[in-house]
Short mmCIF file of C-alpha atoms and ligand atoms in Angstrom, two decimals:
data_model
loop_
_atom_site.label_atom_id
_atom_site.label_comp_id
_atom_site.label_asym_id
_atom_site.label_seq_id
_atom_site.Cartn_x
_atom_site.Cartn_y
_atom_site.Cartn_z
CA UNK A 1296 0.00 0.00 0.00
CA UNK A 1297 1.40 3.47 -0.87
CA UNK A 1298 2.26 5.75 2.03
CA UNK A 1299 -0.77 7.66 3.25
CA UNK A 1300 1.37 10.12 5.17
CA UNK A 1301 4.96 10.56 6.31
CA UNK A 1302 4.33 8.70 9.57
CA UNK A 1303 3.40 5.67 7.51
CA UNK A 1304 6.73 5.87 5.63
CA UNK A 1305 8.58 6.40 8.92
CA UNK A 1306 6.99 3.33 10.51
CA UNK A 1307 7.92 1.20 7.50
CA UNK A 1308 11.50 2.51 7.66
CA UNK A 1309 11.64 1.74 11.36
CA UNK A 1310 10.52 -1.85 10.79
CA UNK A 1311 13.09 -2.44 8.04
CA UNK A 1312 16.17 -0.87 9.64
CA UNK A 1313 18.22 -2.08 12.58
CA UNK A 1314 17.56 0.18 15.53
CA UNK A 1315 21.02 1.80 15.44
CA UNK A 1316 20.58 2.75 11.78
CA UNK A 1317 17.04 4.03 12.28
CA UNK A 1318 18.28 6.11 15.21
CA UNK A 1319 21.02 7.62 13.04
CA UNK A 1320 18.34 8.71 10.54
CA UNK A 1321 15.64 9.76 12.96
CA UNK A 1322 17.56 11.18 15.91
CA UNK A 1323 18.55 14.69 16.92
CA UNK A 1324 21.15 16.25 19.17
CA UNK A 1325 21.28 16.01 22.97
CA UNK A 1326 17.80 15.80 24.55
CA UNK A 1327 16.06 16.10 21.17
CA UNK A 1328 13.91 19.04 22.23
CA UNK A 1329 14.98 20.71 18.99
CA UNK A 1330 13.11 18.05 17.03
CA UNK A 1331 9.93 18.92 18.92
CA UNK A 1332 10.58 22.66 18.55
CA UNK A 1333 11.04 22.33 14.79
CA UNK A 1334 7.62 20.70 14.56
CA UNK A 1335 6.08 23.16 17.01
CA UNK A 1336 7.18 26.13 14.86
CA UNK A 1337 5.00 24.86 12.01
CA UNK A 1338 1.99 24.57 14.30
CA UNK A 1339 2.40 28.27 15.17
CA UNK A 1340 1.32 29.07 11.62
CA UNK A 1341 -2.35 28.68 10.63
CA UNK A 1342 -3.97 29.36 7.27
CA UNK A 1343 -6.49 32.13 6.58
CA UNK A 1344 -7.88 30.93 3.25
CA UNK A 1345 -9.31 33.15 0.56
CA UNK A 1346 -12.65 32.05 -0.87
CA UNK A 1347 -14.25 32.36 -4.31
CA UNK A 1348 -10.92 32.17 -6.11
CA UNK A 1349 -10.52 30.17 -9.33
CA UNK A 1350 -8.35 27.28 -8.18
CA UNK A 1351 -9.32 24.91 -10.99
CA UNK A 1352 -5.70 24.42 -12.12
CA UNK A 1353 -3.23 25.08 -9.32
CA UNK A 1354 0.26 25.93 -10.55
CA UNK A 1355 2.97 24.21 -8.47
CA UNK A 1356 5.91 25.92 -10.12
CA UNK A 1357 8.39 27.87 -8.02
CA UNK A 1358 11.25 30.13 -8.94
CA UNK A 1359 14.87 30.57 -7.94
CA UNK A 1360 18.03 31.79 -9.67
CA UNK A 1361 15.63 33.58 -12.01
CA UNK A 1362 14.33 30.28 -13.40
CA UNK A 1363 10.97 28.61 -13.14
CA UNK A 1364 10.99 25.17 -11.45
CA UNK A 1365 8.21 22.55 -11.62
CA UNK A 1366 8.04 22.16 -7.83
CA UNK A 1367 9.34 24.11 -4.82
CA UNK A 1368 11.25 21.09 -3.44
CA UNK A 1369 14.92 20.09 -3.30
CA UNK A 1370 16.34 16.84 -1.91
CA UNK A 1371 18.54 17.95 1.01
CA UNK A 1372 22.13 16.72 1.27
CA UNK A 1373 22.34 13.76 3.62
CA UNK A 1374 25.36 11.62 4.39
CA UNK A 1375 25.53 7.84 4.49
CA UNK A 1376 22.43 7.21 2.38
CA UNK A 1377 23.85 3.81 1.42
CA UNK A 1378 23.35 2.56 4.95
CA UNK A 1379 19.60 3.20 4.60
CA UNK A 1380 19.26 1.52 1.21
CA UNK A 1381 21.96 -0.03 -1.02
CA UNK A 1382 23.02 2.56 -3.57
CA UNK A 1383 20.88 5.07 -1.70
CA UNK A 1384 22.40 8.20 -3.27
CA UNK A 1385 21.59 7.02 -6.78
CA UNK A 1386 18.10 5.93 -5.69
CA UNK A 1387 17.40 9.40 -4.26
CA UNK A 1388 18.94 11.19 -7.23
CA UNK A 1389 16.80 9.16 -9.65
CA UNK A 1390 13.64 9.80 -7.67
CA UNK A 1391 14.43 13.52 -7.69
CA UNK A 1392 15.22 13.50 -11.42
CA UNK A 1393 11.92 11.80 -12.23
CA UNK A 1394 10.07 14.63 -10.47
CA UNK A 1395 12.27 17.34 -12.01
CA UNK A 1396 13.64 18.51 -8.66
CA UNK A 1397 17.32 18.98 -7.75
CA UNK A 1398 19.18 16.36 -5.73
CA UNK A 1399 22.03 17.51 -3.52
CA UNK A 1400 24.88 15.05 -2.95
CA UNK A 1401 26.63 15.28 0.43
CA UNK A 1402 30.38 15.38 0.99
CA UNK A 1403 29.66 12.40 3.27
CA UNK A 1404 27.94 10.49 0.45
CA UNK A 1405 28.42 6.78 -0.06
CA UNK A 1406 28.64 7.18 -3.85
CA UNK A 1407 31.23 9.31 -5.61
CA UNK A 1408 30.39 12.60 -7.30
CA UNK A 1409 31.47 11.11 -10.63
CA UNK A 1410 29.32 8.00 -10.30
CA UNK A 1411 26.16 9.95 -9.47
CA UNK A 1412 26.81 12.24 -12.45
CA UNK A 1413 27.37 9.24 -14.72
CA UNK A 1414 24.36 7.20 -13.61
CA UNK A 1415 21.71 9.86 -13.10
CA UNK A 1416 20.39 12.21 -15.67
CA UNK A 1417 19.01 14.98 -13.47
CA UNK A 1418 20.01 18.24 -11.86
CA UNK A 1419 22.51 17.57 -9.16
CA UNK A 1420 23.99 19.91 -6.60
CA UNK A 1421 26.97 19.24 -4.36
CA UNK A 1422 27.24 19.99 -0.63
CA UNK A 1423 30.60 20.90 0.79
CA UNK A 1424 31.95 20.21 4.26
CA UNK A 1425 35.30 21.90 4.79
CA UNK A 1426 37.47 19.33 6.56
CA UNK A 1427 40.59 20.89 5.05
CA UNK A 1428 40.74 23.71 2.49
CA UNK A 1429 42.75 21.54 0.12
CA UNK A 1430 40.18 18.76 0.23
CA UNK A 1431 37.31 21.26 -0.21
CA UNK A 1432 38.98 22.72 -3.33
CA UNK A 1433 39.49 19.24 -4.69
CA UNK A 1434 35.84 18.20 -4.09
CA UNK A 1435 34.49 21.44 -5.59
CA UNK A 1436 36.58 21.07 -8.72
CA UNK A 1437 35.55 17.42 -9.10
CA UNK A 1438 31.90 18.50 -8.85
CA UNK A 1439 32.43 21.27 -11.42
CA UNK A 1440 34.17 18.88 -13.81
CA UNK A 1441 31.17 16.55 -13.96
CA UNK A 1442 28.69 19.36 -14.60
CA UNK A 1443 27.52 20.33 -11.13
CA UNK A 1444 26.77 24.07 -11.12
CA UNK A 1445 25.33 24.60 -7.64
CA UNK A 1446 27.51 24.29 -4.55
CA UNK A 1447 26.05 24.31 -1.04
CA UNK A 1448 28.45 25.22 1.75
CA UNK A 1449 27.24 23.77 5.06
CA UNK A 1450 28.20 26.06 7.94
CA UNK A 1451 26.55 24.50 10.96
CA UNK A 1452 28.89 21.56 11.53
CA UNK A 1453 32.11 23.08 12.88
CA UNK A 1454 32.03 20.05 15.19
CA UNK A 1455 29.62 17.18 15.37
CA UNK A 1456 26.48 17.61 17.46
CA UNK A 1457 26.20 15.38 20.51
CA UNK A 1458 23.84 12.70 19.26
CA UNK A 1459 23.02 10.56 22.23
CA UNK A 1460 21.31 7.81 20.25
CA UNK A 1461 24.47 7.25 18.17
CA UNK A 1462 26.68 7.37 21.27
CA UNK A 1463 24.52 4.73 22.92
CA UNK A 1464 24.36 2.43 19.90
CA UNK A 1465 27.97 2.89 18.80
CA UNK A 1466 26.84 3.76 15.26
CA UNK A 1467 29.69 4.96 13.08
CA UNK A 1468 31.21 4.68 9.61
CA UNK A 1469 32.88 2.50 8.44
CA UNK A 1470 30.01 0.36 9.68
CA UNK A 1471 31.69 -2.44 11.61
CA UNK A 1472 29.04 -4.10 13.73
CA UNK A 1473 30.13 -5.09 17.23
CA UNK A 1474 28.15 -7.85 19.02
CA UNK A 1475 25.13 -5.62 19.85
CA UNK A 1476 24.91 -4.13 16.37
CA UNK A 1477 25.41 -7.56 14.81
CA UNK A 1478 22.40 -9.00 16.69
CA UNK A 1479 20.39 -5.91 15.75
CA UNK A 1480 21.37 -6.45 12.09
CA UNK A 1481 20.51 -10.18 12.11
CA UNK A 1482 17.04 -9.31 13.38
CA UNK A 1483 16.54 -7.20 10.23
CA UNK A 1484 17.34 -9.74 7.50
CA UNK A 1485 15.99 -7.72 4.55
CA UNK A 1486 18.23 -4.81 5.43
CA UNK A 1487 21.21 -7.10 6.14
CA UNK A 1488 20.82 -9.01 2.86
CA UNK A 1489 20.93 -5.72 0.92
CA UNK A 1490 24.02 -4.54 2.74
CA UNK A 1491 25.84 -7.84 2.32
CA UNK A 1492 25.02 -7.95 -1.38
CA UNK A 1493 26.23 -4.41 -1.90
CA UNK A 1494 29.00 -4.23 0.70
CA UNK A 1495 28.78 -1.95 3.73
CA UNK A 1496 29.00 1.65 2.54
CA UNK A 1497 31.98 3.93 3.00
CA UNK A 1498 32.62 7.63 2.53
CA UNK A 1499 33.11 7.26 -1.20
CA UNK A 1500 34.29 10.78 -2.01
CA UNK A 1501 36.99 10.58 0.61
CA UNK A 1502 38.29 7.22 -0.52
CA UNK A 1503 38.49 8.32 -4.11
CA UNK A 1504 40.29 11.61 -3.74
CA UNK A 1505 43.99 12.19 -3.88
CA UNK A 1506 43.78 15.01 -1.34
CA UNK A 1507 42.26 12.87 1.41
CA UNK A 1508 44.75 11.33 3.76
CA UNK A 1509 43.63 8.72 6.23
CA UNK A 1510 43.49 11.47 8.85
CA UNK A 1511 41.12 13.62 6.79
CA UNK A 1512 38.86 10.61 6.19
CA UNK A 1513 38.78 9.97 9.91
CA UNK A 1514 38.13 13.67 10.53
CA UNK A 1515 35.09 13.66 8.26
CA UNK A 1516 33.79 10.52 9.92
CA UNK A 1517 34.03 12.29 13.27
CA UNK A 1518 32.86 15.53 11.57
CA UNK A 1519 35.99 17.34 12.71
CA UNK A 1520 35.87 20.29 10.37
CA UNK A 1521 38.12 23.24 9.72
CA UNK A 1522 36.80 25.41 12.55
CA UNK A 1523 38.80 28.40 11.32
CA UNK A 1524 36.61 28.73 8.21
CA UNK A 1525 35.24 32.27 8.46
CA UNK A 1526 33.76 35.13 6.37
CA UNK A 1527 37.08 35.74 4.62
CA UNK A 1528 37.21 32.07 3.67
CA UNK A 1529 33.65 32.34 2.35
CA UNK A 1530 34.68 35.35 0.27
CA UNK A 1531 37.55 33.32 -1.20
CA UNK A 1532 35.23 30.40 -1.95
CA UNK A 1533 32.87 32.86 -3.65
CA UNK A 1534 35.75 34.04 -5.84
CA UNK A 1535 36.92 30.59 -6.77
CA UNK A 1536 33.56 28.83 -7.43
CA UNK A 1537 32.19 29.84 -10.81
CA UNK A 1538 28.68 28.44 -10.33
CA UNK A 1539 25.85 29.26 -7.95
CA UNK A 1540 26.87 29.29 -4.31
CA UNK A 1541 24.37 28.63 -1.51
CA UNK A 1542 25.16 28.84 2.20
CA UNK A 1543 23.35 26.33 4.42
CA UNK A 1544 22.80 26.46 8.16
CA UNK A 1545 22.16 30.20 8.49
CA UNK A 1546 20.12 31.03 11.59
CA UNK A 1547 20.18 34.84 11.73
CA UNK A 1548 19.05 37.42 9.23
CA UNK A 1549 22.19 39.53 9.76
CA UNK A 1550 24.25 36.51 8.70
CA UNK A 1551 21.98 36.03 5.69
CA UNK A 1552 22.56 39.64 4.61
CA UNK A 1553 26.29 39.25 5.09
CA UNK A 1554 26.26 36.19 2.82
CA UNK A 1555 24.43 38.20 0.18
CA UNK A 1556 26.88 41.10 0.48
CA UNK A 1557 29.63 38.62 -0.42
CA UNK A 1558 27.84 37.61 -3.59
CA UNK A 1559 26.24 34.38 -2.41
CA UNK A 1560 23.29 33.32 -4.60
CA UNK A 1561 21.10 31.71 -1.96
CA UNK A 1562 20.79 31.10 1.75
CA UNK A 1563 19.30 28.04 3.44
CA UNK A 1564 17.76 28.77 6.82
CA UNK A 1565 18.36 25.51 8.65
CA UNK A 1566 19.26 24.08 12.04
CA UNK A 1567 20.39 20.84 10.38
CA UNK A 1568 17.15 19.13 11.37
CA UNK A 1569 18.00 19.67 15.07
CA UNK A 1570 20.98 17.33 14.77
CA UNK A 1571 23.62 19.83 15.85
CA UNK A 1572 22.63 22.21 18.66
CA UNK A 1573 19.56 21.03 20.52
CA UNK A 1574 18.62 24.48 21.78
CA UNK A 1575 19.01 26.24 18.43
CA UNK A 1576 15.89 28.11 17.36
CA UNK A 1577 13.75 26.70 14.59
CA UNK A 1578 14.47 28.39 11.23
CA UNK A 1579 10.75 28.84 10.60
CA UNK A 1580 10.64 31.17 13.61
CA UNK A 1581 12.99 33.54 11.77
CA UNK A 1582 10.44 33.87 8.98
CA UNK A 1583 7.57 34.17 11.46
CA UNK A 1584 9.38 36.98 13.29
CA UNK A 1585 9.97 39.21 10.30
CA UNK A 1586 9.40 39.23 6.56
CA UNK A 1587 12.71 38.26 4.98
CA UNK A 1588 14.25 40.94 2.81
CA UNK A 1589 17.45 39.18 2.07
CA UNK A 1590 18.13 40.12 -1.53
CA UNK A 1591 18.89 36.56 -2.60
CA UNK A 1592 16.94 33.37 -2.98
CA UNK A 1593 15.91 31.91 0.32
CA UNK A 1594 15.43 28.25 1.18
CA UNK A 1595 14.39 26.54 4.38
CA UNK A 1596 14.53 23.10 5.94
CA UNK A 1597 14.25 21.48 9.37
CA UNK A 1598 11.00 19.88 10.44
CA UNK A 1599 9.16 19.78 7.10
CA UNK A 1600 7.03 16.66 7.14
CA UNK A 1601 4.24 17.45 4.69
CA UNK A 1602 3.21 19.82 1.94
CA UNK A 1603 1.28 22.00 4.33
CA UNK A 1604 4.55 22.74 6.19
CA UNK A 1605 6.15 23.59 2.86
CA UNK A 1606 3.28 25.95 1.97
CA UNK A 1607 3.69 27.73 5.32
CA UNK A 1608 7.43 28.30 4.70
CA UNK A 1609 6.75 29.47 1.14
CA UNK A 1610 3.97 31.81 2.31
CA UNK A 1611 6.40 33.36 4.79
CA UNK A 1612 8.98 34.09 2.12
CA UNK A 1613 10.99 30.98 1.19
CA UNK A 1614 11.53 30.35 -2.54
CA UNK A 1615 11.94 26.61 -2.01
CA UNK A 1616 12.18 24.01 0.76
CA UNK A 1617 14.52 21.10 1.31
CA UNK A 1618 13.31 17.62 2.17
CA UNK A 1619 15.53 15.87 4.70
CA UNK A 1620 14.19 13.05 6.84
CA UNK A 1621 10.86 13.07 4.99
CA UNK A 1622 12.39 11.65 1.84
CA UNK A 1623 14.84 9.46 3.76
CA UNK A 1624 11.93 7.67 5.45
CA UNK A 1625 10.63 6.76 1.99
CA UNK A 1626 14.08 5.65 0.84
CA UNK A 1627 14.68 3.54 3.95
CA UNK A 1628 11.23 1.94 3.67
CA UNK A 1629 11.27 0.78 0.03
CA UNK A 1630 14.21 2.37 -1.81
CA UNK A 1631 13.78 4.49 -4.95
CA UNK A 1632 10.02 3.77 -5.24
CA UNK A 1633 9.59 4.94 -1.65
CA UNK A 1634 11.49 8.17 -2.32
CA UNK A 1635 9.34 8.74 -5.41
CA UNK A 1636 6.18 8.10 -3.40
CA UNK A 1637 7.19 10.74 -0.86
CA UNK A 1638 7.79 13.32 -3.59
CA UNK A 1639 4.46 12.39 -5.26
CA UNK A 1640 2.70 12.70 -1.93
CA UNK A 1641 4.21 16.17 -1.38
CA UNK A 1642 3.12 17.17 -4.88
CA UNK A 1643 -0.46 15.90 -4.53
CA UNK A 1644 -0.81 17.47 -1.11
CA UNK A 1645 0.71 20.73 -2.36
CA UNK A 1646 -2.03 20.95 -4.98
CA UNK A 1647 -4.69 20.11 -2.41
CA UNK A 1648 -3.39 22.72 0.06
CA UNK A 1649 -3.22 25.45 -2.60
CA UNK A 1650 -6.79 24.63 -3.57
CA UNK A 1651 -8.04 24.66 0.01
CA UNK A 1652 -6.41 27.98 0.89
CA UNK A 1653 -7.69 29.64 -2.26
CA UNK A 1654 -4.31 30.32 -3.83
CA UNK A 1655 -3.95 29.52 -7.54
CA UNK A 1656 -0.16 29.17 -7.58
CA UNK A 1657 2.96 28.68 -5.46
CA UNK A 1658 4.29 31.98 -6.75
CA UNK A 1659 1.20 33.79 -5.41
CA UNK A 1660 1.70 32.51 -1.84
CA UNK A 1661 2.15 35.35 0.65
CA UNK A 1662 2.01 36.20 4.36
CA UNK A 1663 -1.53 37.37 3.83
CA UNK A 1664 -2.58 33.69 3.81
CA UNK A 1665 -1.27 32.82 7.27
CA UNK A 1666 -1.67 33.93 10.86
CA UNK A 1667 1.18 33.25 13.29
CA UNK A 1668 0.91 32.85 17.04
C1 FMN B 1934 20.51 11.25 8.25
C2 FMN B 1934 20.84 12.68 7.96
C3 FMN B 1934 22.08 12.99 7.41
C4 FMN B 1934 22.41 14.31 7.12
N1 FMN B 1934 23.62 14.59 6.52
C5 FMN B 1934 23.89 15.86 6.12
C6 FMN B 1934 25.07 16.15 5.39
O1 FMN B 1934 25.87 15.25 5.09
N2 FMN B 1934 25.29 17.43 5.02
C7 FMN B 1934 24.41 18.45 5.32
O2 FMN B 1934 24.65 19.61 4.96
N3 FMN B 1934 23.28 18.19 5.99
C8 FMN B 1934 22.99 16.93 6.39
N4 FMN B 1934 21.82 16.67 7.04
C9 FMN B 1934 20.85 17.76 7.28
C10 FMN B 1934 19.88 17.88 6.11
O3 FMN B 1934 20.52 18.37 4.96
C11 FMN B 1934 18.72 18.83 6.45
O4 FMN B 1934 19.25 20.07 6.85
C12 FMN B 1934 17.82 18.28 7.55
O5 FMN B 1934 17.59 16.91 7.40
C13 FMN B 1934 16.49 19.02 7.53
O6 FMN B 1934 15.71 18.67 8.62
P1 FMN B 1934 14.54 17.57 8.55
O7 FMN B 1934 15.21 16.24 8.44
O8 FMN B 1934 13.82 17.73 9.87
O9 FMN B 1934 13.68 17.87 7.38
C14 FMN B 1934 21.49 15.34 7.39
C15 FMN B 1934 20.24 15.02 7.92
C16 FMN B 1934 19.92 13.71 8.20
C17 FMN B 1934 18.55 13.41 8.76
#
């Protein structure tokens, strides 16, 4: 039976995955209050629908970088997708391509940049973690070489968040199950069979690059980044990257403006899905607090679980939203078909929500349609 909502996909994912792997996907930082807060922010926003509007053919197209897009969704960069489903990066990228939405490959992907470019015929973006400057330059130029024209710099992982579920389970990459994890894996034979057939995933982009020493690979695994990366370094990255540059993890409007003043093309308001700093505010609250006048394209993620959440973020000023766990639940449940189902569900529900709020198009969404408490 197709997913009826995201909870359905999540439950299926939970049944299929060993607990330690599900916890890696589902969990947040520290006491996980941030996960609740991210959801709570969306419930602060209620619709005030217009009536007697012609909504006979709702238009789902969005716009960023001055171009029209079929849908306002982007598949967020997520590491270690291969542990959720064999070949998970390619499965996600194909699902995204079939819906005409961009897929963003993570630095911590389990498939190389080159392989995704070769095997998937869709728009693909690359997300950069700066472990060392040399490695970052190398990854960016590899992405450029295979046709990637949008680079996302993630700024909210100077160090890894304290994820208690992972600390308890011992989850890490390379995935080398100890006795507890091994029993957990044996109890989930469908997952285990897939992993054995495919081989346990590794950080593919690290293994395949000349610039990555064993220490840098270990640093990425532990998310030990270059903590000296600052505004000057961003300015240099802006100068050296010829394509579109987006900065992810921004949580203050003054930082957003500063990004724009350096020539950045887009900003992603995000608290990394509450996986980094448990007490970080929810990015939606930034949009609730004040209309964004950023001067660049604006994206948002963290807590989006259905199309209604997306419509709220778009009404408050986002040009597009990123799907993180929502699409991963689909992937972990049934692979590429599951990821497609999640995107289809978002699309169908987007059309329904537009119709119900009396708004004929995504581009016509505005603050006028919501009330915030
Ligand atoms: C399992 C998992 C892995 C992630 N890995 C990365 C990553 O490698 N790079 C990155 O910039 N963000 C990463 N993120 C954060 C997502 O890009 C996105 O910001 C977040 O999932 C949005 O929140 P949501 O899951 O509540 O929708 C990851 C998120 C999850 C759930």
